[in-house]
Short mmCIF file of C-alpha atoms and ligand atoms in Angstrom, two decimals:
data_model
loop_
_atom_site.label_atom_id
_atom_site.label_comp_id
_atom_site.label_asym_id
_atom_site.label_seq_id
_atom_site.Cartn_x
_atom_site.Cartn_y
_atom_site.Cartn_z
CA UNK W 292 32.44 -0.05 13.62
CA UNK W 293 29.76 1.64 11.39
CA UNK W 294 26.73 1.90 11.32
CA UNK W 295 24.15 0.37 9.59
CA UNK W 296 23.33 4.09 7.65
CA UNK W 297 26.90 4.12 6.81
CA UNK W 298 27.30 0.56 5.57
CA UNK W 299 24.12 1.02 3.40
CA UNK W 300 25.75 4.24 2.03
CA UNK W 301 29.40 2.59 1.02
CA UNK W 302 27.31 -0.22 -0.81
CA UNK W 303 25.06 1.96 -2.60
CA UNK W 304 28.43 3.86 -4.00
CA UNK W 305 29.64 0.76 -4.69
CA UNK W 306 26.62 -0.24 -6.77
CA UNK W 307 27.32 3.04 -8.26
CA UNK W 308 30.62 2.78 -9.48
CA UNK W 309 29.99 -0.46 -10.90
CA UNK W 310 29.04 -0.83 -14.35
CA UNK W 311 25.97 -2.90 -15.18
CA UNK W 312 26.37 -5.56 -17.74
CA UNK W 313 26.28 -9.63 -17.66
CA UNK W 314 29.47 -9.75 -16.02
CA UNK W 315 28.51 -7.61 -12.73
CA UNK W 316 24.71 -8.63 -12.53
CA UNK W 317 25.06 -11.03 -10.30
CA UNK W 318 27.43 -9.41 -8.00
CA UNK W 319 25.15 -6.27 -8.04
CA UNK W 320 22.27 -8.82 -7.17
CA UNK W 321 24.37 -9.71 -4.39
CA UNK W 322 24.79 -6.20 -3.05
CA UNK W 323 21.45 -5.11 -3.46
CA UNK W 324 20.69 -8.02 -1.18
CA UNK W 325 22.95 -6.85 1.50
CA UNK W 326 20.95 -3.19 1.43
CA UNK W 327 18.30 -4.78 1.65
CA UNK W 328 18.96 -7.17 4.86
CA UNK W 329 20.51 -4.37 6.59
CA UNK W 330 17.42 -2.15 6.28
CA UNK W 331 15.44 -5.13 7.82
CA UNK W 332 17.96 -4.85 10.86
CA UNK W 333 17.65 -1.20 11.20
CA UNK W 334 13.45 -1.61 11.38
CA UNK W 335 13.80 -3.95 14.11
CA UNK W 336 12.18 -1.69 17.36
CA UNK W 337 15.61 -0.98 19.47
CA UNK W 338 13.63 -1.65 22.69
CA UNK W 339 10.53 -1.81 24.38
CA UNK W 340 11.18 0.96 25.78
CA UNK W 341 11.85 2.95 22.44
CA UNK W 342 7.84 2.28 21.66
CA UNK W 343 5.48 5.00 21.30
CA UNK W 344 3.98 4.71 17.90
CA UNK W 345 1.18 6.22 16.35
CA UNK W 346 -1.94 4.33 17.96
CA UNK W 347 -4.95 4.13 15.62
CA UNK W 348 -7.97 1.95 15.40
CA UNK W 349 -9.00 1.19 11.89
CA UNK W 350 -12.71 2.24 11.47
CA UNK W 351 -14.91 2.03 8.70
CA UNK W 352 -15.28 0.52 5.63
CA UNK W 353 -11.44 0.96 4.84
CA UNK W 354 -8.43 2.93 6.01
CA UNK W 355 -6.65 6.26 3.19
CA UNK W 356 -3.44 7.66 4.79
CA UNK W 357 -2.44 10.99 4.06
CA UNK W 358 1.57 11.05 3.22
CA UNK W 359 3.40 14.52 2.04
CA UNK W 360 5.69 16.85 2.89
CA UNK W 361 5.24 19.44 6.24
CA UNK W 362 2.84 22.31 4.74
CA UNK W 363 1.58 20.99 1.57
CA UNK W 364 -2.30 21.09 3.33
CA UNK W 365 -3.18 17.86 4.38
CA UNK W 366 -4.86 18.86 7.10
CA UNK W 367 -6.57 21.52 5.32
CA UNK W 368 -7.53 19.10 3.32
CA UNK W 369 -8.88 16.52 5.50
CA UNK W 370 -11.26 19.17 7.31
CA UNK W 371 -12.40 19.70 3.66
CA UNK W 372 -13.80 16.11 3.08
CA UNK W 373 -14.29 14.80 6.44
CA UNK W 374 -15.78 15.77 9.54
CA UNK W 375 -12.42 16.70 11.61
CA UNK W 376 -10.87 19.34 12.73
CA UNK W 377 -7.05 18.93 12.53
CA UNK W 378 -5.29 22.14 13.19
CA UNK W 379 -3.66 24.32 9.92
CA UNK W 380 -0.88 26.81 9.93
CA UNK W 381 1.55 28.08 8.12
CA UNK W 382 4.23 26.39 9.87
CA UNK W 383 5.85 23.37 9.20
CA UNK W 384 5.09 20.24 11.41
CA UNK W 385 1.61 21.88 12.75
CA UNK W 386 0.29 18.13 12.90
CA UNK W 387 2.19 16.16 15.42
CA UNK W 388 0.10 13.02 15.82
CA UNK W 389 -2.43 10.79 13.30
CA UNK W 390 -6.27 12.91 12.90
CA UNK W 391 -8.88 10.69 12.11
CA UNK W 392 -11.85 11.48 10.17
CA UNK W 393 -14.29 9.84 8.25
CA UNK W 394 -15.49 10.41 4.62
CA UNK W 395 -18.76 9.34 3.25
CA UNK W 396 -19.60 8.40 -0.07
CA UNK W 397 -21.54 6.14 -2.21
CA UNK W 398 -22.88 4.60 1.14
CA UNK W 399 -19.12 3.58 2.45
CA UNK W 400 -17.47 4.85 5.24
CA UNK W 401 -14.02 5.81 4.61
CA UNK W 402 -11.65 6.70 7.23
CA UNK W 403 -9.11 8.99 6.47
CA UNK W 404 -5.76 9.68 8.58
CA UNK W 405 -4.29 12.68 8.71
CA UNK W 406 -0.39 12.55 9.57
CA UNK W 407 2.99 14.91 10.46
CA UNK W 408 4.80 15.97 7.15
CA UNK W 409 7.27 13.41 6.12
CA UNK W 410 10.36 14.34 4.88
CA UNK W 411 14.05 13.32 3.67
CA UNK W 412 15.09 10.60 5.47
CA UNK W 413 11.97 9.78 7.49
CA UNK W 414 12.44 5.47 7.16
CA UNK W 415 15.50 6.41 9.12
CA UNK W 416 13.43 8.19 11.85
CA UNK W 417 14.23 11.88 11.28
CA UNK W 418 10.60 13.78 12.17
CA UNK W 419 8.38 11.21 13.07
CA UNK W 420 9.51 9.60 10.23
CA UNK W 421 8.82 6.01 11.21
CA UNK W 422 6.00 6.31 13.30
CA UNK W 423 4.10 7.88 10.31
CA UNK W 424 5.51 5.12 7.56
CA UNK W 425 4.02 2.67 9.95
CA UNK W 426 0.82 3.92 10.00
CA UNK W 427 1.29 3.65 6.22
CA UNK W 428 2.45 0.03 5.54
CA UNK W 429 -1.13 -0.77 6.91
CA UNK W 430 -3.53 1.22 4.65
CA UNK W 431 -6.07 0.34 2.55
CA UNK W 432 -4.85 3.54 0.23
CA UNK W 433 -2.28 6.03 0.32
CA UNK W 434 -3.10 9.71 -0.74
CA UNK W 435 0.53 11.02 -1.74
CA UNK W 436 -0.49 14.69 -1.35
CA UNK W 437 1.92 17.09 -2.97
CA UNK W 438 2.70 20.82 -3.60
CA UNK W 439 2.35 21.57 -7.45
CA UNK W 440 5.55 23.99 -7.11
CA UNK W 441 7.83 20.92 -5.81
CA UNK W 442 5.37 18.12 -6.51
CA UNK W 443 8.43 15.53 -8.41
CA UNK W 444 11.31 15.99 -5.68
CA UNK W 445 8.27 15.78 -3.22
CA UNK W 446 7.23 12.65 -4.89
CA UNK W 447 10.59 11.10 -5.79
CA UNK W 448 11.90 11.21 -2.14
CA UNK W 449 8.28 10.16 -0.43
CA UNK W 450 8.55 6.98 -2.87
CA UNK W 451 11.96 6.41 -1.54
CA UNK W 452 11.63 6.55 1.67
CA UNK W 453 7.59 4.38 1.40
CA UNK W 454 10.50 1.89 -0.68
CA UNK W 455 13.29 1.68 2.02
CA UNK W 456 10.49 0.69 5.04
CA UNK W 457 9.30 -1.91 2.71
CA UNK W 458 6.11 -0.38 1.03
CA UNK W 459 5.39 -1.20 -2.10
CA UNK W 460 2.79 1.71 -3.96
CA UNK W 461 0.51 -0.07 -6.54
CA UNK W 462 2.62 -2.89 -7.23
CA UNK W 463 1.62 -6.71 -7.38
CA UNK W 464 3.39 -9.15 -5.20
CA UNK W 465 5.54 -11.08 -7.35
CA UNK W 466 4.38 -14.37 -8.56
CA UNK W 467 7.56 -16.37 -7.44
CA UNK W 468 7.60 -18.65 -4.60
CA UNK W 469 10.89 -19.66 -2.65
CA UNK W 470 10.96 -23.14 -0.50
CA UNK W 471 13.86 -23.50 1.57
CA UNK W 472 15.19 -27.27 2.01
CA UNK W 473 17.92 -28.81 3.77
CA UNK W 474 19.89 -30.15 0.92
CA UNK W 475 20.29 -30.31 -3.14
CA UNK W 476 21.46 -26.55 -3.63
CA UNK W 477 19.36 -24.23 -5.17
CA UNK W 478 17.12 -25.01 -7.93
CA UNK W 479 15.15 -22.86 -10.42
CA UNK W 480 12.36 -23.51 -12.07
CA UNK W 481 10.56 -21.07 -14.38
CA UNK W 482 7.61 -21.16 -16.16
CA UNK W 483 8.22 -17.58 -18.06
CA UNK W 484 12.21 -16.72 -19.88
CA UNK W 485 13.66 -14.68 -16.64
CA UNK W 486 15.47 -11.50 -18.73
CA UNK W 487 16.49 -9.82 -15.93
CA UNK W 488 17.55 -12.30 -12.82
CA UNK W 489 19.68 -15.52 -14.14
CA UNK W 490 20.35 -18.07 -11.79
CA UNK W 491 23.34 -17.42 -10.50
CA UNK W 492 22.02 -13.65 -9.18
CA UNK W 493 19.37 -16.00 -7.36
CA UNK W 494 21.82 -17.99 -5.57
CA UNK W 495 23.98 -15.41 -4.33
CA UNK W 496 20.73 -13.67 -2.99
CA UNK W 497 20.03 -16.66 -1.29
CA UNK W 498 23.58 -17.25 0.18
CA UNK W 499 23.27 -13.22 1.88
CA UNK W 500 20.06 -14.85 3.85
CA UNK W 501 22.03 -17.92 4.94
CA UNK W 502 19.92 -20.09 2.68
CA UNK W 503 22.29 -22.25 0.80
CA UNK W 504 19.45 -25.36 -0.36
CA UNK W 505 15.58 -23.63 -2.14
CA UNK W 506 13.40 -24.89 -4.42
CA UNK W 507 12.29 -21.42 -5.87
CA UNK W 508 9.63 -21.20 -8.85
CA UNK W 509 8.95 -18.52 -10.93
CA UNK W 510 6.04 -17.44 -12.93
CA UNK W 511 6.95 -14.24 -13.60
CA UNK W 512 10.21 -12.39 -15.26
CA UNK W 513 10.69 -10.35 -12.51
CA UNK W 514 13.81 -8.16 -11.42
CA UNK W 515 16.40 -8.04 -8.71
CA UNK W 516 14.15 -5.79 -6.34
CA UNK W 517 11.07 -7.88 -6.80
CA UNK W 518 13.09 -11.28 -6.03
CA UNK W 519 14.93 -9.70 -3.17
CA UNK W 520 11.52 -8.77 -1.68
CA UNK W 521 9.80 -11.96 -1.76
CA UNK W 522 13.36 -13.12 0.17
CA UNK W 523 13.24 -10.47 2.20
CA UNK W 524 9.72 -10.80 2.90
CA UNK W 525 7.13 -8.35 5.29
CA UNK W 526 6.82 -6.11 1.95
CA UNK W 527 3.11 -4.07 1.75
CA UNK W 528 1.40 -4.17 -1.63
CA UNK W 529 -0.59 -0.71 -0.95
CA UNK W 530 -2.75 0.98 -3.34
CA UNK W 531 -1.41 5.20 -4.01
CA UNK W 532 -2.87 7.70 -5.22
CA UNK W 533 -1.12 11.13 -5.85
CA UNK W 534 -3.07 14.36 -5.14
CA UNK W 535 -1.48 18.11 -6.29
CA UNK W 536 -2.12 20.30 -4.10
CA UNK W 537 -2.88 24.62 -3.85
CA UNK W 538 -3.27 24.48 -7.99
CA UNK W 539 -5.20 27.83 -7.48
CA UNK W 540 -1.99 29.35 -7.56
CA UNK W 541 -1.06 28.51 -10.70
CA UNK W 542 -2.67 28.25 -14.10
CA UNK W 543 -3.61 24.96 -16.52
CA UNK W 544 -0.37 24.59 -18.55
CA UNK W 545 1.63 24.68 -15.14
CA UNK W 546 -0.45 21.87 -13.97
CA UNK W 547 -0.56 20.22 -16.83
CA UNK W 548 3.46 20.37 -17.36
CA UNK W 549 3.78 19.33 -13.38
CA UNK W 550 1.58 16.36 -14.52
CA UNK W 551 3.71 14.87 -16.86
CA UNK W 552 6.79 15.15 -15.24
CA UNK W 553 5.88 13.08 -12.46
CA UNK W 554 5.49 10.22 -14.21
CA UNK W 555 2.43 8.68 -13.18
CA UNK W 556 -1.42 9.81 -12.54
CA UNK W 557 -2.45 12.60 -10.41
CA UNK W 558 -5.74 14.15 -9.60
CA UNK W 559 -4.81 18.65 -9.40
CA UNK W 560 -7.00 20.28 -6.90
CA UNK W 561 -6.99 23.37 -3.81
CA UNK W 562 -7.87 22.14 -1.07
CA UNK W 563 -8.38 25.66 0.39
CA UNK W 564 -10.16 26.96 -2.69
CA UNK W 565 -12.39 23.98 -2.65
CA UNK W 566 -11.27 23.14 -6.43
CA UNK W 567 -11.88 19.94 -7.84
CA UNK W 568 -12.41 18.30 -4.59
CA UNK W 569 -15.46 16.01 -6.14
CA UNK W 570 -13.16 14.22 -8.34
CA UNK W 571 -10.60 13.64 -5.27
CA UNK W 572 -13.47 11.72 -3.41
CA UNK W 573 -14.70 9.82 -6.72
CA UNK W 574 -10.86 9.06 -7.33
CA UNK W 575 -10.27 7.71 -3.52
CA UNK W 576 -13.53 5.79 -4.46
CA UNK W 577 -12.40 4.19 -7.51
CA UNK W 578 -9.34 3.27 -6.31
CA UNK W 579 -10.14 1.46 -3.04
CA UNK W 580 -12.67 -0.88 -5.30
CA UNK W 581 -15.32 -1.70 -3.17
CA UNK W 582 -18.02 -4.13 -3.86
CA UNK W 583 -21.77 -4.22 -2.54
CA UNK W 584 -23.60 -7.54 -1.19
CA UNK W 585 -27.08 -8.04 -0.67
CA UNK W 586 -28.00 -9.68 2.03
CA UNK W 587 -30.85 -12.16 1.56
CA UNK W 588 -32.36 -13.94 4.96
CA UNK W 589 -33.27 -17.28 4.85
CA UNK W 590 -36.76 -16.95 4.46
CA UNK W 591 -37.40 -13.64 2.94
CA UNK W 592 -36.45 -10.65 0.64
CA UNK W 593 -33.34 -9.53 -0.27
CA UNK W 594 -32.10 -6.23 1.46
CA UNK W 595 -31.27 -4.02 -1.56
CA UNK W 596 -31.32 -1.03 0.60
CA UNK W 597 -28.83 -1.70 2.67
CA UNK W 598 -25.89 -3.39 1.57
CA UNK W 599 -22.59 -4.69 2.73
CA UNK W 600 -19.75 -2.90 1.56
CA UNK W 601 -16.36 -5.04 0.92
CA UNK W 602 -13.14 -4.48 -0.70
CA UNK W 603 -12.84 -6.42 -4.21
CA UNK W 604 -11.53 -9.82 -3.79
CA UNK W 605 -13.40 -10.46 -0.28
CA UNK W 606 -14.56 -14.11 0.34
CA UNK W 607 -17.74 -15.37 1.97
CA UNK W 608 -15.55 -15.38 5.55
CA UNK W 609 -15.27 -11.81 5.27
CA UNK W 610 -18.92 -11.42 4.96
CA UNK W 611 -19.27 -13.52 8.11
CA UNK W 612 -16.65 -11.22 10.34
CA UNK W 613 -19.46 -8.32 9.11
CA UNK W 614 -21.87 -10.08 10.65
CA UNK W 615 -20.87 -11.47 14.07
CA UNK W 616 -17.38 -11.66 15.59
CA UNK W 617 -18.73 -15.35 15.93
CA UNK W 618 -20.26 -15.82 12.48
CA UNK W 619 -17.28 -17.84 11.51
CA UNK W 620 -17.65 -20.81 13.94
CA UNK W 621 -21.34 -20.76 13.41
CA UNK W 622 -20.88 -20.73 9.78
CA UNK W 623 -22.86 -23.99 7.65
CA UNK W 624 -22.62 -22.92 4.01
CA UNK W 625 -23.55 -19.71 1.84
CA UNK W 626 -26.28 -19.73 -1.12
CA UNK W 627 -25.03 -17.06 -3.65
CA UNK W 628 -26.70 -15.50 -6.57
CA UNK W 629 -24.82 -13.63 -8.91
CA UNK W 630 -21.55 -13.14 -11.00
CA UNK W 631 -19.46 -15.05 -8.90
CA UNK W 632 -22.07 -17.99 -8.84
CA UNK W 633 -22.20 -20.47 -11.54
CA UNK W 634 -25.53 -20.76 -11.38
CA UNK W 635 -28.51 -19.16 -9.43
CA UNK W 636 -27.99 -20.02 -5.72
CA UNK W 637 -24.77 -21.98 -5.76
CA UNK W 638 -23.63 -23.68 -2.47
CA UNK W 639 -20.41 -22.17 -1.19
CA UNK W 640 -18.05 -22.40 1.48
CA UNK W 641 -15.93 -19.76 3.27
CA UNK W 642 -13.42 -19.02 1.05
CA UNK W 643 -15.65 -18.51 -2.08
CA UNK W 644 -14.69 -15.23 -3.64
CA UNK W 645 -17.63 -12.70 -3.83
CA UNK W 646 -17.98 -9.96 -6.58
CA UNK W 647 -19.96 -6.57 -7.16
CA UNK W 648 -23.58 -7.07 -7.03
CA UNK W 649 -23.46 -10.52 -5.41
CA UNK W 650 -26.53 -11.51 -3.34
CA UNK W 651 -25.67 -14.04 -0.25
CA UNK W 652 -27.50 -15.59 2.30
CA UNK W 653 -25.26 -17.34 5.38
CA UNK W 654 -26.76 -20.58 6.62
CA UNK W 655 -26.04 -21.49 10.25
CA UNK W 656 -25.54 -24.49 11.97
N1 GTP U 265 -3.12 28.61 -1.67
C1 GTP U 265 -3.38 27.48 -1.03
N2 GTP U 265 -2.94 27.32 0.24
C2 GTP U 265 -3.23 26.15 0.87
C3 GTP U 265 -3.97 25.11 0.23
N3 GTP U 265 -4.11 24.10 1.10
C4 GTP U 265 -3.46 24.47 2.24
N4 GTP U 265 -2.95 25.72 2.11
C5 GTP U 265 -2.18 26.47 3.13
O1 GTP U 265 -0.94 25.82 3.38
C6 GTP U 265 -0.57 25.95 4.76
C7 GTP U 265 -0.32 24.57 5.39
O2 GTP U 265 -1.53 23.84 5.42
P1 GTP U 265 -1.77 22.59 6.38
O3 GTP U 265 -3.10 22.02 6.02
O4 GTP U 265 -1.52 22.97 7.79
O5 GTP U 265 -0.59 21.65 5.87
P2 GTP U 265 -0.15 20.20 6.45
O6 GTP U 265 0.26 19.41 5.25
O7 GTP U 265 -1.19 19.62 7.30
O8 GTP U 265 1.15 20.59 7.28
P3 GTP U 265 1.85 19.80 8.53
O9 GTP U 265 0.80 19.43 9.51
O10 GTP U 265 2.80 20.82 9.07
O11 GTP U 265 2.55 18.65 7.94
C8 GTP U 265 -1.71 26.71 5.42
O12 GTP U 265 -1.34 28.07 5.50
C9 GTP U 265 -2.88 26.49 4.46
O13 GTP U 265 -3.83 27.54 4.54
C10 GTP U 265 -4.42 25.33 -1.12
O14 GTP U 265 -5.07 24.50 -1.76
N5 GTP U 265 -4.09 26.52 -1.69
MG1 MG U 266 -1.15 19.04 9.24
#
């Protein structure tokens, strides 16, 4: 019989072959759908004895992982910026497990993970393909690093294999929701025109998963991919951010051509050189949008000097986890001044969203 790889292969030639128009888009729907359960089947760990991933702690104020190709200097990069020592050679695969180190700046603590090269066919395990992809699916950020002489191949295969282990790089889960019910067939309701996905592409999707009866709503006109993922399910929404790497070996209009091709932004710098590494940091910054809160006790000033540093969209429960691992059950109300409050000193409870700037005080019971 064959194997999963092989199956996946004759249905991507298939897809292939077949010309898209109205006619077909449902049947390609249909095989995309396969792919895609098939690639859930292959993640599955083969045994517990087969274990032996990556082990890291998350530390810090949030968690970048470095993912590129064998040699393009990520380690060289991450003993630029942190405090670690990860070993750099010339030599492919010189890093053989995850280096952490930690990155200060603008009062957070950043922990950065330094990884083996990835390479062509990695979500299928060749290197240490999978153990470094799931390190991946649970970061904060991802810093694509790449070498400016093969930075789009580099780029188009890493975002193929993050895609076939289920990450998704700055992408929003879709806004669709899918209810499975025991009878009444499938039924869509939309509150946007769907362009791309017409109803019958969503029932044959459904029929691949064994779910014949769905209430399914969408609020977005999304595609094939997106709908099969929210099926699918287990996808990772991660923030990327794309780094070229050794540009002191080439001049501007080399960078600036490699730029455009790859199709989306990129920060150039040497890592060896020490070249532009300031806007790296402000970049990883930026893009991991933290907020501050300022603590205010219950009788007494607020702590401006020290705050608590969050990532954007964290609620008043988060603030409690910061606090004590028992803050939670302990937890009476919050008092919050600010832009999230609607006035000076609202009343909240734990799932009140907090935003930059916001001053809180916790009130126990
Ligand atoms: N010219 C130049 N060479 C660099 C730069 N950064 C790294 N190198 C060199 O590239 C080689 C590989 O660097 P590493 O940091 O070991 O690369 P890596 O990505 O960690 O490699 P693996 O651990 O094998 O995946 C070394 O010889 C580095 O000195 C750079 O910015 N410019
Ligand atoms: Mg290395």
């Amino acid at each position: 019989m064959a194997s999963n790889a092989e199956r996946i292969q004759e249905i991507e030639d298939e897809i292939r072959r077949t010309k898209y128009n109205k006619a077909t888009e449902s049947h390609i729907g249909e095989l995309k759908a396969k792919i895609a359960k098939l690639r859930r089947e292959m993640m599955k760990p083969k045994s517990a004895a087969s274990g032996g991933g990556f082990s890291v702690r998350k530390s810090g104020d949030s968690t970048v992982v470095f993912i590129g190709f064998p040699s393009v200097g990520k380690s060289t990069l991450l003993n630029k910026i942190t405090n670690a020592r990860s070993e750099v050679a010339q030599y492919e695969f010189t890093t053989l497990t995850v280096i952490p180190g930690v990155l200060e700046y603008n009062g957070a603590r950043i922990q950065m993970l330094d990884l083996p090269g990835i390479i062509s066919g990695a979500s299928e395990g060749r290197g240490r393909g999978r153990e470094v992809l799931a390190v991946a699916r649970n970061a904060d950020l991802l810093l694509i690093l790449l070498d400016v002489f093969q930075a789009k191949t580099q780029l188009d295969v890493i975002l193929r294999e993050l895609y076939s282990i289920g990450i998704r790089p700055n992408q929003r889960p879709p806004d669709l929701v899918v209810t499975p019910r025991l009878r009444g067939g499938v039924d869509v309701t939309s509150t946007v025109k769907m362009t791309k996905v017409s109803e019958k592409t969503v029932e044959k999707v459904l029929n691949v998963y064994g779910i014949h009866n769905a209430g399914v709503v969408v609020r977005e006109d999304v595609d094939t991919d997106q709908f099969i993922d929210v099926v699918v399910g287990n996808r990772k929404y991660v923030p990327a951010l794309v780094a070229l790497n050794k540009c002191d070996l080439v001049d501007k209009a080399f960078v600036s051509r490699v730029k455009r091709e790859l199709g989306m932004p990129s920060v150039e710098i040497s890592a060896d050189k020490d070249q532009n590494l300031e806007e790296l940091r402000s970049a990883i910054y930026r893009n991991l949008r933290f907020i501050r809160l300022y603590m205010k006790p219950r009788f007494g000033e607020v702590d401006y000097k020290d705050p608590m540093i969050l990532r954007e969209g964290a609620t008043v429960a988060e603030v409690c986890d910061r606090i004590h691992r028992n803050a939670r059950s302990e937890f009476k109300y919050a008092l919050v001044w600010g832009k999230s409050a609607k006035f000076p000193g609202q009343k909240v409870g734990m799932d009140h969203m907090l935003v930059d700037g916001d001053v809180v005080n916790i009130a126990k019971r």
